[in-house]
Amino acid sequence: MALFAKKSQKTAEFSVLPNHLGIIMDGNGRWAKKRGLPRTAGHKAGAEVFKKISKECENLGIKEVTFYAFSTENWKRPKEEVDTLMNLFHDFLLEAKADMEASGNIIVKFVGERNGISSELLELMDDAERETSKRNGTLINVAVNYGGRQEIVSAVNRLISQGKTEITEDDISRNVYTSPDCDLIIRPSGEERLSNFLLWQAAYSEFWYSDVLWPDFSEKDLHTALSEFEKRNRRFGG
Ligand code: FPP
């Protein structure tokens, strides 16, 4: 199957879409456990859903989507699980490289710290970013080795190294990895917390939670979240 099929007919219409959508892909382990499978099987199923939902965001015309794929804390998981996740990123990138044509207009960007990631994977990440950077479709940020606090600290350190002695909100907004505001954060699996995801960008985010486990998350669930977002009255503190 093509990685991201070419832009197809719009599958749904919304009067307002989030400019930047954040998705916490949670519940892979529980999904696998329910089926008597190893946790790694849940991550494999989750990776397929990541591709399906990316494609649907592109179909709908959402400008930017950030997927939480691996946090700075996830290194503490068993080696087999960490290796499986790294292999899934690797396979996704190889597939993307072999199938650039079919990936349509999607722009891929990896956000997070580079240390700890193998040089082979880093090279594939750089290739994918370079190859897709000239496109004008949906920007898919894949947060790998990412932590929201670490992102803010890294932005501040970059500003210090540029000689800044006083830092403004705009300075930090310009130096976080993604666009500075996230309009909607989706978290499946029944957990209702942010888990160090997009801390700066979430200042005025709407949240949408669901009990569905990520490997079962469908385009229909995405549409439900977007139609609820459409109805929210956003006041930005005013
Ligand atoms: C959290 O669920 C999920 C993760 C730590 C990994 C998410 C990664 C993927 C879905 C693969 C993405 C692949 C690509 C190619 C970007 P959990 O395992 O903590 O679930 P649990 O809370 O049920 O144990």
mmCIF file of C-alpha atoms and ligand atoms in Angstrom:
data_model
loop_
_atom_site.group_PDB
_atom_site.id
_atom_site.type_symbol
_atom_site.label_atom_id
_atom_site.label_comp_id
_atom_site.label_asym_id
_atom_site.label_seq_id
_atom_site.Cartn_x
_atom_site.Cartn_y
_atom_site.Cartn_z
ATOM 1 C CA MET A 1 0.000 0.000 0.000
ATOM 2 C CA ALA A 2 1.282 3.451 -0.825
ATOM 3 C CA LEU A 3 2.604 5.194 2.247
ATOM 4 C CA PHE A 4 0.414 8.244 1.963
ATOM 5 C CA ALA A 5 -1.951 7.818 -0.956
ATOM 6 C CA LYS A 6 -2.317 10.794 -3.272
ATOM 7 C CA LYS A 7 -4.732 13.479 -2.168
ATOM 8 C CA SER A 8 -8.201 12.044 -2.585
ATOM 9 C CA GLN A 9 -11.675 13.537 -2.407
ATOM 10 C CA LYS A 10 -12.384 15.391 0.834
ATOM 11 C CA THR A 11 -13.927 12.872 3.204
ATOM 12 C CA ALA A 12 -15.650 15.441 5.417
ATOM 13 C CA GLU A 13 -16.172 19.184 5.551
ATOM 14 C CA PHE A 14 -15.593 21.411 8.577
ATOM 15 C CA SER A 15 -16.243 25.147 8.869
ATOM 16 C CA VAL A 16 -13.164 25.583 11.077
ATOM 17 C CA LEU A 17 -10.119 23.339 11.190
ATOM 18 C CA PRO A 18 -7.248 23.533 13.661
ATOM 19 C CA ASN A 19 -4.192 25.101 12.009
ATOM 20 C CA HIS A 20 -2.016 22.959 14.224
ATOM 21 C CA LEU A 21 -3.265 19.656 15.625
ATOM 22 C CA GLY A 22 -1.371 17.661 18.265
ATOM 23 C CA ILE A 23 -1.954 13.924 18.689
ATOM 24 C CA ILE A 24 -0.752 11.801 21.622
ATOM 25 C CA MET A 25 -0.696 8.246 20.260
ATOM 26 C CA ASP A 26 -1.523 6.386 23.467
ATOM 27 C CA GLY A 27 -2.825 2.926 24.333
ATOM 28 C CA ASN A 28 -0.686 0.678 22.135
ATOM 29 C CA GLY A 29 0.425 -1.492 25.065
ATOM 30 C CA ARG A 30 -3.117 -1.975 26.395
ATOM 31 C CA TRP A 31 -4.395 -2.773 22.897
ATOM 32 C CA ALA A 32 -1.785 -5.546 22.584
ATOM 33 C CA LYS A 33 -2.400 -6.863 26.101
ATOM 34 C CA LYS A 34 -6.126 -7.217 25.414
ATOM 35 C CA ARG A 35 -5.229 -9.499 22.513
ATOM 36 C CA GLY A 36 -2.569 -11.488 24.378
ATOM 37 C CA LEU A 37 0.124 -9.961 22.148
ATOM 38 C CA PRO A 38 3.479 -8.400 23.074
ATOM 39 C CA ARG A 39 3.468 -4.592 23.532
ATOM 40 C CA THR A 40 5.580 -4.291 20.394
ATOM 41 C CA ALA A 41 2.613 -5.607 18.345
ATOM 42 C CA GLY A 42 0.620 -2.635 19.652
ATOM 43 C CA HIS A 43 3.297 -0.205 18.456
ATOM 44 C CA LYS A 44 3.345 -1.875 15.022
ATOM 45 C CA ALA A 45 -0.430 -1.520 14.731
ATOM 46 C CA GLY A 46 -0.094 2.070 16.008
ATOM 47 C CA ALA A 47 2.416 2.928 13.273
ATOM 48 C CA GLU A 48 -0.145 1.907 10.613
ATOM 49 C CA VAL A 49 -2.725 4.162 12.244
ATOM 50 C CA PHE A 50 -0.181 7.023 12.287
ATOM 51 C CA LYS A 51 0.112 6.703 8.488
ATOM 52 C CA LYS A 52 -3.663 6.445 7.995
ATOM 53 C CA ILE A 53 -4.420 9.486 10.163
ATOM 54 C CA SER A 54 -1.606 11.539 8.569
ATOM 55 C CA LYS A 55 -3.152 10.829 5.196
ATOM 56 C CA GLU A 56 -6.608 11.850 6.415
ATOM 57 C CA CYS A 57 -5.232 15.122 7.846
ATOM 58 C CA GLU A 58 -3.740 15.807 4.410
ATOM 59 C CA ASN A 59 -7.062 14.983 2.731
ATOM 60 C CA LEU A 60 -8.844 17.413 5.037
ATOM 61 C CA GLY A 61 -6.300 20.170 4.466
ATOM 62 C CA ILE A 62 -4.997 20.558 8.041
ATOM 63 C CA LYS A 63 -1.821 22.640 7.823
ATOM 64 C CA GLU A 64 0.280 21.081 10.596
ATOM 65 C CA VAL A 65 0.006 17.972 12.760
ATOM 66 C CA THR A 66 2.410 16.975 15.537
ATOM 67 C CA PHE A 67 2.381 13.291 16.553
ATOM 68 C CA TYR A 68 3.929 12.293 19.902
ATOM 69 C CA ALA A 69 5.890 9.171 18.931
ATOM 70 C CA PHE A 70 8.696 8.850 21.508
ATOM 71 C CA SER A 71 9.274 10.982 24.580
ATOM 72 C CA THR A 72 12.568 11.785 26.304
ATOM 73 C CA GLU A 73 11.273 9.494 29.106
ATOM 74 C CA ASN A 74 10.537 6.535 26.788
ATOM 75 C CA TRP A 75 14.244 5.503 26.799
ATOM 76 C CA LYS A 76 13.464 3.981 30.234
ATOM 77 C CA ARG A 77 11.271 1.285 28.604
ATOM 78 C CA PRO A 78 12.654 -2.246 28.030
ATOM 79 C CA LYS A 79 15.337 -2.367 25.327
ATOM 80 C CA GLU A 80 13.211 -4.605 23.082
ATOM 81 C CA GLU A 81 10.395 -2.051 23.099
ATOM 82 C CA VAL A 82 12.730 0.891 22.413
ATOM 83 C CA ASP A 83 14.379 -1.069 19.570
ATOM 84 C CA THR A 84 10.968 -1.880 18.052
ATOM 85 C CA LEU A 85 9.978 1.781 18.086
ATOM 86 C CA MET A 86 13.293 2.869 16.510
ATOM 87 C CA ASN A 87 12.824 0.150 13.843
ATOM 88 C CA LEU A 88 9.314 1.422 13.115
ATOM 89 C CA PHE A 89 10.668 4.962 12.552
ATOM 90 C CA HIS A 90 13.398 3.454 10.382
ATOM 91 C CA ASP A 91 10.922 1.371 8.285
ATOM 92 C CA PHE A 92 8.596 4.330 7.895
ATOM 93 C CA LEU A 93 11.469 6.437 6.560
ATOM 94 C CA LEU A 94 12.683 3.708 4.179
ATOM 95 C CA GLU A 95 9.136 3.309 2.916
ATOM 96 C CA ALA A 96 8.833 7.086 2.549
ATOM 97 C CA LYS A 97 12.107 7.214 0.605
ATOM 98 C CA ALA A 98 11.081 4.406 -1.752
ATOM 99 C CA ASP A 99 7.652 5.887 -2.231
ATOM 100 C CA MET A 100 8.259 9.663 -2.388
ATOM 101 C CA GLU A 101 5.929 9.983 -5.382
ATOM 102 C CA ALA A 102 3.047 8.372 -3.545
ATOM 103 C CA SER A 103 3.532 10.432 -0.414
ATOM 104 C CA GLY A 104 1.850 13.321 -2.235
ATOM 105 C CA ASN A 105 2.304 16.721 -0.712
ATOM 106 C CA ILE A 106 3.144 15.811 2.863
ATOM 107 C CA ILE A 107 6.138 17.525 4.486
ATOM 108 C CA VAL A 108 7.877 15.420 7.161
ATOM 109 C CA LYS A 109 9.810 16.942 10.050
ATOM 110 C CA PHE A 110 11.293 15.280 13.131
ATOM 111 C CA VAL A 111 11.121 17.316 16.314
ATOM 112 C CA GLY A 112 13.100 16.521 19.449
ATOM 113 C CA GLU A 113 16.671 15.945 20.621
ATOM 114 C CA ARG A 114 19.070 14.151 18.293
ATOM 115 C CA ASN A 115 21.302 12.591 20.956
ATOM 116 C CA GLY A 116 20.738 8.867 21.527
ATOM 117 C CA ILE A 117 19.344 8.298 18.028
ATOM 118 C CA SER A 118 21.506 6.124 15.719
ATOM 119 C CA SER A 119 23.437 7.911 12.973
ATOM 120 C CA GLU A 120 21.700 5.749 10.344
ATOM 121 C CA LEU A 121 18.263 6.838 11.558
ATOM 122 C CA LEU A 122 19.386 10.486 11.799
ATOM 123 C CA GLU A 123 20.571 10.327 8.204
ATOM 124 C CA LEU A 124 17.192 8.953 7.052
ATOM 125 C CA MET A 125 15.394 11.656 9.051
ATOM 126 C CA ASP A 126 17.534 14.354 7.403
ATOM 127 C CA ASP A 127 16.892 12.846 3.948
ATOM 128 C CA ALA A 128 13.111 12.784 4.465
ATOM 129 C CA GLU A 129 13.106 16.373 5.739
ATOM 130 C CA ARG A 130 15.217 17.570 2.820
ATOM 131 C CA GLU A 131 13.236 15.625 0.191
ATOM 132 C CA THR A 132 9.851 16.871 1.393
ATOM 133 C CA SER A 133 10.765 20.421 2.452
ATOM 134 C CA LYS A 134 9.826 22.057 -0.870
ATOM 135 C CA ARG A 135 6.256 20.772 -0.736
ATOM 136 C CA ASN A 136 3.269 22.805 0.341
ATOM 137 C CA GLY A 137 0.919 20.201 1.842
ATOM 138 C CA THR A 138 0.360 19.155 5.443
ATOM 139 C CA LEU A 139 3.396 19.452 7.710
ATOM 140 C CA ILE A 140 3.692 16.229 9.739
ATOM 141 C CA ASN A 141 5.940 16.739 12.778
ATOM 142 C CA VAL A 142 7.013 13.431 14.296
ATOM 143 C CA ALA A 143 8.084 14.072 17.893
ATOM 144 C CA VAL A 144 10.896 11.613 18.647
ATOM 145 C CA ASN A 145 13.099 11.956 21.740
ATOM 146 C CA TYR A 146 10.852 14.904 22.511
ATOM 147 C CA GLY A 147 9.971 16.567 25.806
ATOM 148 C CA GLY A 148 8.077 19.852 26.138
ATOM 149 C CA ARG A 149 10.272 21.149 28.971
ATOM 150 C CA GLN A 150 13.416 20.164 27.114
ATOM 151 C CA GLU A 151 12.099 22.015 24.029
ATOM 152 C CA ILE A 152 11.676 25.242 26.021
ATOM 153 C CA VAL A 153 15.104 24.879 27.687
ATOM 154 C CA SER A 154 16.690 24.254 24.317
ATOM 155 C CA ALA A 155 14.969 27.377 22.877
ATOM 156 C CA VAL A 156 16.273 29.479 25.785
ATOM 157 C CA ASN A 157 19.811 28.076 25.400
ATOM 158 C CA ARG A 158 19.768 28.872 21.691
ATOM 159 C CA LEU A 159 18.781 32.450 22.511
ATOM 160 C CA ILE A 160 21.527 32.735 25.153
ATOM 161 C CA SER A 161 24.100 31.471 22.671
ATOM 162 C CA GLN A 162 22.940 34.228 20.298
ATOM 163 C CA GLY A 163 23.843 36.762 23.001
ATOM 164 C CA LYS A 164 20.328 37.522 24.320
ATOM 165 C CA THR A 165 20.248 38.716 27.930
ATOM 166 C CA GLU A 166 16.500 39.287 28.146
ATOM 167 C CA ILE A 167 14.024 36.893 26.590
ATOM 168 C CA THR A 168 10.495 37.646 25.395
ATOM 169 C CA GLU A 169 7.556 35.342 24.662
ATOM 170 C CA ASP A 170 8.059 36.041 20.955
ATOM 171 C CA ASP A 171 11.684 34.889 21.235
ATOM 172 C CA ILE A 172 10.594 31.531 22.630
ATOM 173 C CA SER A 173 7.711 31.229 20.163
ATOM 174 C CA ARG A 174 10.168 31.663 17.316
ATOM 175 C CA ASN A 175 12.511 29.014 18.726
ATOM 176 C CA VAL A 176 10.220 26.095 19.575
ATOM 177 C CA TYR A 177 10.327 23.206 17.096
ATOM 178 C CA THR A 178 6.799 23.585 15.708
ATOM 179 C CA SER A 179 4.541 26.564 15.072
ATOM 180 C CA PRO A 180 4.088 28.344 18.402
ATOM 181 C CA ASP A 181 0.401 27.604 19.015
ATOM 182 C CA CYS A 182 -1.446 24.310 18.942
ATOM 183 C CA ASP A 183 -5.221 24.619 18.471
ATOM 184 C CA LEU A 184 -6.363 21.123 19.379
ATOM 185 C CA ILE A 185 -4.752 18.204 21.211
ATOM 186 C CA ILE A 186 -6.249 14.733 20.790
ATOM 187 C CA ARG A 187 -5.455 12.026 23.335
ATOM 188 C CA PRO A 188 -7.029 8.597 22.960
ATOM 189 C CA SER A 189 -6.871 5.709 25.479
ATOM 190 C CA GLY A 190 -8.732 7.306 28.387
ATOM 191 C CA GLU A 191 -5.787 9.211 29.867
ATOM 192 C CA GLU A 192 -6.450 12.913 30.397
ATOM 193 C CA ARG A 193 -3.060 14.528 30.806
ATOM 194 C CA LEU A 194 -0.485 16.349 28.686
ATOM 195 C CA SER A 195 2.570 14.185 29.535
ATOM 196 C CA ASN A 196 5.166 16.852 28.650
ATOM 197 C CA PHE A 197 3.748 17.334 25.131
ATOM 198 C CA LEU A 198 3.784 20.752 23.425
ATOM 199 C CA LEU A 199 3.862 22.626 26.756
ATOM 200 C CA TRP A 200 4.543 26.022 25.198
ATOM 201 C CA GLN A 201 2.226 25.496 22.239
ATOM 202 C CA ALA A 202 -0.675 24.236 24.416
ATOM 203 C CA ALA A 203 -1.248 27.577 26.203
ATOM 204 C CA TYR A 204 -4.650 28.004 24.500
ATOM 205 C CA SER A 205 -5.194 24.499 23.106
ATOM 206 C CA GLU A 206 -8.547 22.804 23.153
ATOM 207 C CA PHE A 207 -8.391 19.197 24.376
ATOM 208 C CA TRP A 208 -10.289 16.187 23.114
ATOM 209 C CA TYR A 209 -10.058 12.839 24.901
ATOM 210 C CA SER A 210 -11.437 9.447 23.964
ATOM 211 C CA ASP A 211 -11.392 5.935 25.411
ATOM 212 C CA VAL A 212 -10.453 4.429 22.049
ATOM 213 C CA LEU A 213 -6.958 2.900 22.093
ATOM 214 C CA TRP A 214 -4.633 4.372 19.444
ATOM 215 C CA PRO A 215 -4.410 1.233 17.255
ATOM 216 C CA ASP A 216 -8.246 1.333 16.984
ATOM 217 C CA PHE A 217 -8.364 5.080 16.269
ATOM 218 C CA SER A 218 -10.106 5.692 12.944
ATOM 219 C CA GLU A 219 -10.778 8.514 10.518
ATOM 220 C CA LYS A 220 -14.274 8.627 12.062
ATOM 221 C CA ASP A 221 -12.757 9.349 15.513
ATOM 222 C CA LEU A 222 -10.698 12.146 13.968
ATOM 223 C CA HIS A 223 -13.851 13.602 12.389
ATOM 224 C CA THR A 224 -15.684 13.422 15.735
ATOM 225 C CA ALA A 225 -12.849 15.352 17.420
ATOM 226 C CA LEU A 226 -12.827 17.934 14.626
ATOM 227 C CA SER A 227 -16.582 18.456 14.727
ATOM 228 C CA GLU A 228 -16.384 19.035 18.485
ATOM 229 C CA PHE A 229 -13.526 21.486 17.948
ATOM 230 C CA GLU A 230 -15.650 23.320 15.405
ATOM 231 C CA LYS A 231 -18.258 23.985 18.117
ATOM 232 C CA ARG A 232 -15.874 25.191 20.833
ATOM 233 C CA ASN A 233 -16.060 28.820 21.806
ATOM 234 C CA ARG A 234 -12.415 29.901 21.981
ATOM 235 C CA ARG A 235 -11.876 33.114 23.913
ATOM 236 C CA PHE A 236 -8.094 33.098 24.421
ATOM 237 C CA GLY A 237 -8.568 34.564 27.891
ATOM 238 C CA GLY A 238 -10.607 37.520 26.568
HETATM 239 C C1 FPP B 1 2.221 5.207 24.060
HETATM 240 O O1 FPP B 1 1.401 4.050 24.261
HETATM 241 C C2 FPP B 1 2.815 5.113 22.739
HETATM 242 C C3 FPP B 1 4.153 5.177 22.515
HETATM 243 C C4 FPP B 1 5.149 5.370 23.576
HETATM 244 C C5 FPP B 1 4.686 5.022 21.130
HETATM 245 C C6 FPP B 1 3.879 5.646 20.021
HETATM 246 C C7 FPP B 1 4.483 5.260 18.742
HETATM 247 C C8 FPP B 1 3.823 4.754 17.673
HETATM 248 C C9 FPP B 1 2.346 4.630 17.596
HETATM 249 C C10 FPP B 1 4.575 4.361 16.443
HETATM 250 C C11 FPP B 1 4.678 5.567 15.555
HETATM 251 C C12 FPP B 1 5.371 5.202 14.321
HETATM 252 C C13 FPP B 1 5.845 6.103 13.441
HETATM 253 C C14 FPP B 1 6.377 5.566 12.186
HETATM 254 C C15 FPP B 1 5.882 7.548 13.681
HETATM 255 P P1 FPP B 1 1.795 3.012 25.379
HETATM 256 O O2 FPP B 1 2.665 1.977 24.775
HETATM 257 O O3 FPP B 1 2.362 3.720 26.565
HETATM 258 O O4 FPP B 1 0.403 2.365 25.693
HETATM 259 P P2 FPP B 1 -0.138 1.875 27.106
HETATM 260 O O5 FPP B 1 -0.359 3.141 27.917
HETATM 261 O O6 FPP B 1 -1.407 1.203 26.724
HETATM 262 O O7 FPP B 1 0.873 0.963 27.703
#
